[in-house]
Short mmCIF file of N, CA and C in Angstrom, two decimals:
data_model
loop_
_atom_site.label_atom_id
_atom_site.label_comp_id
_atom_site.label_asym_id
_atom_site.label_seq_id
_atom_site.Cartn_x
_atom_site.Cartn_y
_atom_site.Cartn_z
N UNK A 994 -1.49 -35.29 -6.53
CA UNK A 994 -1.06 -33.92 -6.77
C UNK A 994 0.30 -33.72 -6.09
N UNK A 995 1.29 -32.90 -6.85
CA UNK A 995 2.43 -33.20 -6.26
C UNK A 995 2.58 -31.96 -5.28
N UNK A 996 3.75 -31.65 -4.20
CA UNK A 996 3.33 -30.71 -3.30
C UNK A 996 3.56 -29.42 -3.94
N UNK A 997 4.16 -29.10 -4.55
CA UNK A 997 4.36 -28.18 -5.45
C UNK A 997 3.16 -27.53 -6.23
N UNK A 998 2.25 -28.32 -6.39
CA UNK A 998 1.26 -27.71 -7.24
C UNK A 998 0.04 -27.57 -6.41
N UNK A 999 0.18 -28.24 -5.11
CA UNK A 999 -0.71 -27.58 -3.81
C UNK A 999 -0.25 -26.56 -3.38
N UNK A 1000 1.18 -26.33 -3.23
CA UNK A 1000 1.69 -25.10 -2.67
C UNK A 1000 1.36 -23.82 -3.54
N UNK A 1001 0.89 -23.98 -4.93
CA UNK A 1001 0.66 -23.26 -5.98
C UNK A 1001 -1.00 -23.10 -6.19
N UNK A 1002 -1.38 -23.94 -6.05
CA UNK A 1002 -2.96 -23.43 -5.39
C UNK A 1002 -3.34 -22.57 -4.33
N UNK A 1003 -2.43 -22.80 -3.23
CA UNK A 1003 -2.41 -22.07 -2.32
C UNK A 1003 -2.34 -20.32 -2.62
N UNK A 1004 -1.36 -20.29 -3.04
CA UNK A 1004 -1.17 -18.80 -3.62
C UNK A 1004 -1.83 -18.34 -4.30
N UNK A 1005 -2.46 -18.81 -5.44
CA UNK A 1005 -3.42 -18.70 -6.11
C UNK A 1005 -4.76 -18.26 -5.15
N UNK A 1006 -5.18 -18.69 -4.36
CA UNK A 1006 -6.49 -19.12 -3.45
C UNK A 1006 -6.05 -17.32 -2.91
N UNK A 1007 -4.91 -17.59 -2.04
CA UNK A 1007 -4.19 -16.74 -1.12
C UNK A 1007 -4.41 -14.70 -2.49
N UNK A 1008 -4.13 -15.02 -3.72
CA UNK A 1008 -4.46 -14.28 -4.43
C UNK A 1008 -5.21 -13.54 -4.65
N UNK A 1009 -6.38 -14.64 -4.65
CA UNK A 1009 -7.86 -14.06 -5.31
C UNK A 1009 -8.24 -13.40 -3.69
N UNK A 1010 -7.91 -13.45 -2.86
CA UNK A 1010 -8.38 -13.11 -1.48
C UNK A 1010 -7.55 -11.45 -1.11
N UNK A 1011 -6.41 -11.47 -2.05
CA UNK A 1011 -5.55 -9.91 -1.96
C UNK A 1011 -5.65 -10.00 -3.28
N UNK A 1012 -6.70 -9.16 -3.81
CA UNK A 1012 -6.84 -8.76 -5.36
C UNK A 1012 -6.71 -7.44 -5.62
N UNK A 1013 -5.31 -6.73 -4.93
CA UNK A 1013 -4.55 -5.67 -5.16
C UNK A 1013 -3.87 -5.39 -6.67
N UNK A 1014 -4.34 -4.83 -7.49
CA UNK A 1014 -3.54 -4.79 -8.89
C UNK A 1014 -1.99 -4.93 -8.64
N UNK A 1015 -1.70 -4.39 -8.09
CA UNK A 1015 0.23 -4.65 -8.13
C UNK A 1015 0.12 -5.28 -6.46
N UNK A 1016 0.20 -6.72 -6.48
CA UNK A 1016 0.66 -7.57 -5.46
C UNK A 1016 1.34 -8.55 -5.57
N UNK A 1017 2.15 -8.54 -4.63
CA UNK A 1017 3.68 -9.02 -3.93
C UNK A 1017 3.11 -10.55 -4.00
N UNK A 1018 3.77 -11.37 -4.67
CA UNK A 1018 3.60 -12.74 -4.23
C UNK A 1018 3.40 -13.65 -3.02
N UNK A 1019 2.36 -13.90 -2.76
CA UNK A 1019 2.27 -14.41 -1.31
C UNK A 1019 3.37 -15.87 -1.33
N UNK A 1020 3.74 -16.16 -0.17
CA UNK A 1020 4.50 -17.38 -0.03
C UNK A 1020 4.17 -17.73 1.40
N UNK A 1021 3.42 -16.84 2.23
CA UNK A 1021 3.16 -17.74 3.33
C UNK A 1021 1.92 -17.62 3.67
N UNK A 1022 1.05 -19.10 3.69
CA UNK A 1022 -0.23 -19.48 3.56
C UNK A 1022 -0.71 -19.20 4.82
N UNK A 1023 -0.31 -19.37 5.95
CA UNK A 1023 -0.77 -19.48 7.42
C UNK A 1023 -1.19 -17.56 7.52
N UNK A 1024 0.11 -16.63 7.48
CA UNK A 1024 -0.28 -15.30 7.28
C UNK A 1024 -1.57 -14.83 6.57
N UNK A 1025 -1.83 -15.13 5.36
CA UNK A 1025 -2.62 -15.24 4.66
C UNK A 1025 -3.95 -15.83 4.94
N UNK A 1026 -4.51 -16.79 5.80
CA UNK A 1026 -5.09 -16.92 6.36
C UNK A 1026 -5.48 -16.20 7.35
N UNK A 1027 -4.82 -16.01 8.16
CA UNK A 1027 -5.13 -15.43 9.15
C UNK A 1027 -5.04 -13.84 8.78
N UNK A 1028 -4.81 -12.91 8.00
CA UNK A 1028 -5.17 -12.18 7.64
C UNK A 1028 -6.40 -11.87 6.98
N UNK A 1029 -7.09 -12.84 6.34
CA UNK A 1029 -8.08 -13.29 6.01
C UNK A 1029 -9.40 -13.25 7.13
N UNK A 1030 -9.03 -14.11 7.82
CA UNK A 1030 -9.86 -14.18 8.95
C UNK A 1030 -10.16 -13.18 9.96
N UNK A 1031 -8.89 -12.90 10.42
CA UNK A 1031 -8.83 -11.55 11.15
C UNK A 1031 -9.71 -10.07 10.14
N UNK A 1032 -9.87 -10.23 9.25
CA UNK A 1032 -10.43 -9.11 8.49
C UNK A 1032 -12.06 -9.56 8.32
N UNK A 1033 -12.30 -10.55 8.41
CA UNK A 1033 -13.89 -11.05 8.56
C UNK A 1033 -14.13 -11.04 9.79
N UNK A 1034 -13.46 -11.42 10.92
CA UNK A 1034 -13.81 -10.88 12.47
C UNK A 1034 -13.64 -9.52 12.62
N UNK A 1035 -13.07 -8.77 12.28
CA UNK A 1035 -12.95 -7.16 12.36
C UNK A 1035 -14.05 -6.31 11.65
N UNK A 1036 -14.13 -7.25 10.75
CA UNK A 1036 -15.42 -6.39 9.92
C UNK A 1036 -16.03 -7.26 9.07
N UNK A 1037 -17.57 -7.61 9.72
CA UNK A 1037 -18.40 -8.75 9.36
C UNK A 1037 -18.84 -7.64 8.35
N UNK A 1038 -19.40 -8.50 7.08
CA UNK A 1038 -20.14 -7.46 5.93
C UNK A 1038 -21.01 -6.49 6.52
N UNK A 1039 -21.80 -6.73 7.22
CA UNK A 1039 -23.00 -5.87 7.50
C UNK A 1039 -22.48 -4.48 8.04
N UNK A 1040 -21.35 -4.59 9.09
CA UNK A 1040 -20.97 -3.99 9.56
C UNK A 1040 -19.85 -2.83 8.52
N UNK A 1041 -19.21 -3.15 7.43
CA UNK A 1041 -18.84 -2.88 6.43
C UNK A 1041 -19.78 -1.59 5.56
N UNK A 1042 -21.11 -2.29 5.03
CA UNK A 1042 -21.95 -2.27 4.09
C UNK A 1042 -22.84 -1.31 5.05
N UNK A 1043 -22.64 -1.15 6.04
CA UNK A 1043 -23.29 0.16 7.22
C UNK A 1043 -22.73 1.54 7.28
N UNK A 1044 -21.47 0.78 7.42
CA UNK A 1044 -20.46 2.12 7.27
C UNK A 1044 -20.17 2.82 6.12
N UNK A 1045 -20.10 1.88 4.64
CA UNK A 1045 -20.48 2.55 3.52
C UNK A 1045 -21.99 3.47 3.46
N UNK A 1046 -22.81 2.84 3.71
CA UNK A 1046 -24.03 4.19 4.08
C UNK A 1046 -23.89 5.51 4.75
N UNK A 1047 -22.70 5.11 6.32
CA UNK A 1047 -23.34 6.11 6.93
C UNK A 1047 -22.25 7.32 6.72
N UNK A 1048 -21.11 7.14 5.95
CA UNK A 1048 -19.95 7.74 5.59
C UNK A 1048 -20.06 7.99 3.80
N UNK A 1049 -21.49 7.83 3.40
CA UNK A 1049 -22.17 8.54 2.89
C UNK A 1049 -20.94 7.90 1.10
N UNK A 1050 -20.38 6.63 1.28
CA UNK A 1050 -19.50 6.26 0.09
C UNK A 1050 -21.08 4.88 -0.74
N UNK A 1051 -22.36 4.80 -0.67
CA UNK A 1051 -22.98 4.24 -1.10
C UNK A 1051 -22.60 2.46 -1.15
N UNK A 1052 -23.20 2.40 -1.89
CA UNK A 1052 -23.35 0.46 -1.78
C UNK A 1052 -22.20 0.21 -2.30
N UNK A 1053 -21.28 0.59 -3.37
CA UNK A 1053 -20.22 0.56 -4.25
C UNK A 1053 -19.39 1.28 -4.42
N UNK A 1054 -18.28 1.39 -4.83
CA UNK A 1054 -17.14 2.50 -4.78
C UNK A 1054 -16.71 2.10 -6.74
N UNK A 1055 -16.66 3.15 -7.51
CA UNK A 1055 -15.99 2.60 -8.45
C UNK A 1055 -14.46 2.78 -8.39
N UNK A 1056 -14.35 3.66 -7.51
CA UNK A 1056 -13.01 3.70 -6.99
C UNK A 1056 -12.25 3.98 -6.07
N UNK A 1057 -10.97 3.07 -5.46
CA UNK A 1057 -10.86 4.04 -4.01
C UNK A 1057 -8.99 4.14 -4.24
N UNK A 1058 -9.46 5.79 -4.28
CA UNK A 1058 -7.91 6.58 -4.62
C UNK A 1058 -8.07 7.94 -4.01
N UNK A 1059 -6.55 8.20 -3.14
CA UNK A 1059 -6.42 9.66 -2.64
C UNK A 1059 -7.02 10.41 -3.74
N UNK A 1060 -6.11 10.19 -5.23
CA UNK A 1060 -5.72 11.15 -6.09
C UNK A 1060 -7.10 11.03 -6.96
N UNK A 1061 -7.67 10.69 -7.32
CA UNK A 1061 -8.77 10.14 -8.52
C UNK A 1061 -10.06 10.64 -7.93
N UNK A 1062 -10.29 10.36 -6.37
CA UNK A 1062 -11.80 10.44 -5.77
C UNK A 1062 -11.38 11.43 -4.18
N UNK A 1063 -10.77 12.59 -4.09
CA UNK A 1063 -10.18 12.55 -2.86
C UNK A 1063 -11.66 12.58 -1.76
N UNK A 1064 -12.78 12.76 -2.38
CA UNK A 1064 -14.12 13.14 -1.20
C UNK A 1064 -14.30 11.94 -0.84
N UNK A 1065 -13.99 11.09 -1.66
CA UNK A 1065 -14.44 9.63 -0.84
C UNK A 1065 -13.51 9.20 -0.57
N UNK A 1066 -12.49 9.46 -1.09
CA UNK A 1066 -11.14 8.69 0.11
C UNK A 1066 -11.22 9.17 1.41
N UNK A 1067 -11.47 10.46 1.30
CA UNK A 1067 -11.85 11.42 3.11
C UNK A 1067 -12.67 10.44 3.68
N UNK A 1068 -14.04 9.75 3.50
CA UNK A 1068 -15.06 9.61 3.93
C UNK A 1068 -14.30 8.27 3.96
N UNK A 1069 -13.57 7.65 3.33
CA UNK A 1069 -13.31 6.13 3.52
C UNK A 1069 -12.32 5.99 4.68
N UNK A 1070 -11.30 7.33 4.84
CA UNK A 1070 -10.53 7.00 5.85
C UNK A 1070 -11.25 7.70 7.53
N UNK A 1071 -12.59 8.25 7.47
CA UNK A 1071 -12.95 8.16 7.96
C UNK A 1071 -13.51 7.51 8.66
N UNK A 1072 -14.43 6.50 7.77
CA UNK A 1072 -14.69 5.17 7.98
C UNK A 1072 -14.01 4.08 9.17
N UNK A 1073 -12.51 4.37 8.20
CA UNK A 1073 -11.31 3.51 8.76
C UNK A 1073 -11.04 3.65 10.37
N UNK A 1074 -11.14 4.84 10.60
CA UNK A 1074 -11.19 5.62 12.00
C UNK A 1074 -12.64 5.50 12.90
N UNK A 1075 -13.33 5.28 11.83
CA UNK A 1075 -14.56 5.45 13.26
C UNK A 1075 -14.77 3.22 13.41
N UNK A 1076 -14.12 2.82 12.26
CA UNK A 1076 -14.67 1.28 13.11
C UNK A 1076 -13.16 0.65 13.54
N UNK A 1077 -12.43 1.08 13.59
CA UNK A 1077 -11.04 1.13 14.28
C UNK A 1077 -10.23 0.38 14.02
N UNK A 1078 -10.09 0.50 12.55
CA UNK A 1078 -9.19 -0.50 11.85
C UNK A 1078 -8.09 0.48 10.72
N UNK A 1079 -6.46 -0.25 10.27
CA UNK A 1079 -6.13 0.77 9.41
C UNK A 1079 -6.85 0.73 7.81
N UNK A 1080 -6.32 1.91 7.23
CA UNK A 1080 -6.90 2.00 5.44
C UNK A 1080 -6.96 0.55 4.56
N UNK A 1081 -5.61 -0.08 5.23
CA UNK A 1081 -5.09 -1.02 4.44
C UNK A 1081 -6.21 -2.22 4.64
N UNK A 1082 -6.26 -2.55 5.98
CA UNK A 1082 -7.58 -4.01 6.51
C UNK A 1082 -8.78 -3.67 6.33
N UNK A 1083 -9.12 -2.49 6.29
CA UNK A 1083 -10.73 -1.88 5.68
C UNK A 1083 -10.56 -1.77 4.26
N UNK A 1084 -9.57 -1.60 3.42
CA UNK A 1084 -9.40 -2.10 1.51
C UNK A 1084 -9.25 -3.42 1.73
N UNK A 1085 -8.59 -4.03 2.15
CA UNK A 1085 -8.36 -5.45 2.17
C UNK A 1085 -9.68 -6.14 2.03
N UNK A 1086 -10.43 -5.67 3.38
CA UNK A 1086 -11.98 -6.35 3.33
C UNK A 1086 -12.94 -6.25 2.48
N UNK A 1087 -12.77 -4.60 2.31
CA UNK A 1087 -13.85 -4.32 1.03
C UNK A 1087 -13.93 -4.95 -0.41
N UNK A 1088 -12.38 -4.88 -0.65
CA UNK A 1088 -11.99 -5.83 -2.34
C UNK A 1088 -12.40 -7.37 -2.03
N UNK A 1089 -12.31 -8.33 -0.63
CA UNK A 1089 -12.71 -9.33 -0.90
C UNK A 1089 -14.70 -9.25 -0.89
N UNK A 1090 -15.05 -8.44 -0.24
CA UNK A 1090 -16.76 -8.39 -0.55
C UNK A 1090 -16.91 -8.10 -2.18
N UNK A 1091 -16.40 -7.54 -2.54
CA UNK A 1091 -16.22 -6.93 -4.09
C UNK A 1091 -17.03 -5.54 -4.34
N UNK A 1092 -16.72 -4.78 -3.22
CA UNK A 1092 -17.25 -3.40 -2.88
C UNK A 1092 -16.67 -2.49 -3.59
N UNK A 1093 -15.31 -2.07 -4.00
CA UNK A 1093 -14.78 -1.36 -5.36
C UNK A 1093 -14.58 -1.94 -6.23
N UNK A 1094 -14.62 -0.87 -7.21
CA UNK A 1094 -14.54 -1.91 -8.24
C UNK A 1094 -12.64 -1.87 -8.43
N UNK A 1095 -12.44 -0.38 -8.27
CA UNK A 1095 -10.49 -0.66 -8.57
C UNK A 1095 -10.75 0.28 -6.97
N UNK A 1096 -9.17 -0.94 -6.63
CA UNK A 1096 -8.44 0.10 -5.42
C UNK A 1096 -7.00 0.33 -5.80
N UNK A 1097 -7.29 1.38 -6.07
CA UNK A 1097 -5.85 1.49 -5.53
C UNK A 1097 -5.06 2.29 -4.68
N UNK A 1098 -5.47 2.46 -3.88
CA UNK A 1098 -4.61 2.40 -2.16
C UNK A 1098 -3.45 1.74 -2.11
N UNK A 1099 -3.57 0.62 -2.76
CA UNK A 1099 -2.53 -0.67 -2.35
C UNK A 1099 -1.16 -0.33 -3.68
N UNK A 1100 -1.67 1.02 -4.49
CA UNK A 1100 -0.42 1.07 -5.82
C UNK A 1100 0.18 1.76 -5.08
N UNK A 1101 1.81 1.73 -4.83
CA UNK A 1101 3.05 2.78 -4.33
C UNK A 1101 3.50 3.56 -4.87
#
């Protein structure tokens, strides 16, 4: 495999892990990782899938938007605040569990 088309897996991999509808091309794998990781040590599922209960957003979100859902965006950035992480690494985590179905938080 030539390095080029590992470096292109990578991103790919690095992709499916930020499955933000409008996202920025990753190019650095190590960040990406460790953003990764750091978001599974910050918030193990259970701990996630608790806080969806007790902030009253259920097992699933079909969506997480100021504008579209604002009662559960309240309750999600609540969320964000009571397990002490920002909006962005608590969406980050949730889209890789596959807890909404669309976020978009992450559209500008």
């Amino acid at each position: 495999m030539s390095p080029d088309a590992y470096g292109m897996q990578r991103r790919t991999l690095c992709d499916y892990f930020r499955s933000c509808k409008l996202r920025k091309q990753i190019t650095d794998w190590t960040e990406c990782q460790a953003d990764t990781l750091s978001a599974a040590i910050l918030l193990p599922e259970d701990a996630v899938q608790e806080g969806m209960f007790i902030f009253g957003l259920g097992e699933h979100m079909t969506v997480l938007s100021k504008k579209y859902s604002p009662n559960k965006f309240e309750s999600f950035c609540r969320m964000a605040d009571f397990l002490g992480v920002s909006r962005t690494t608590l969406s980050f985590r949730m889209e890789q569990l596959g807890l909404p179905e669309r976020n978009l938080l992450c559209v500008g």
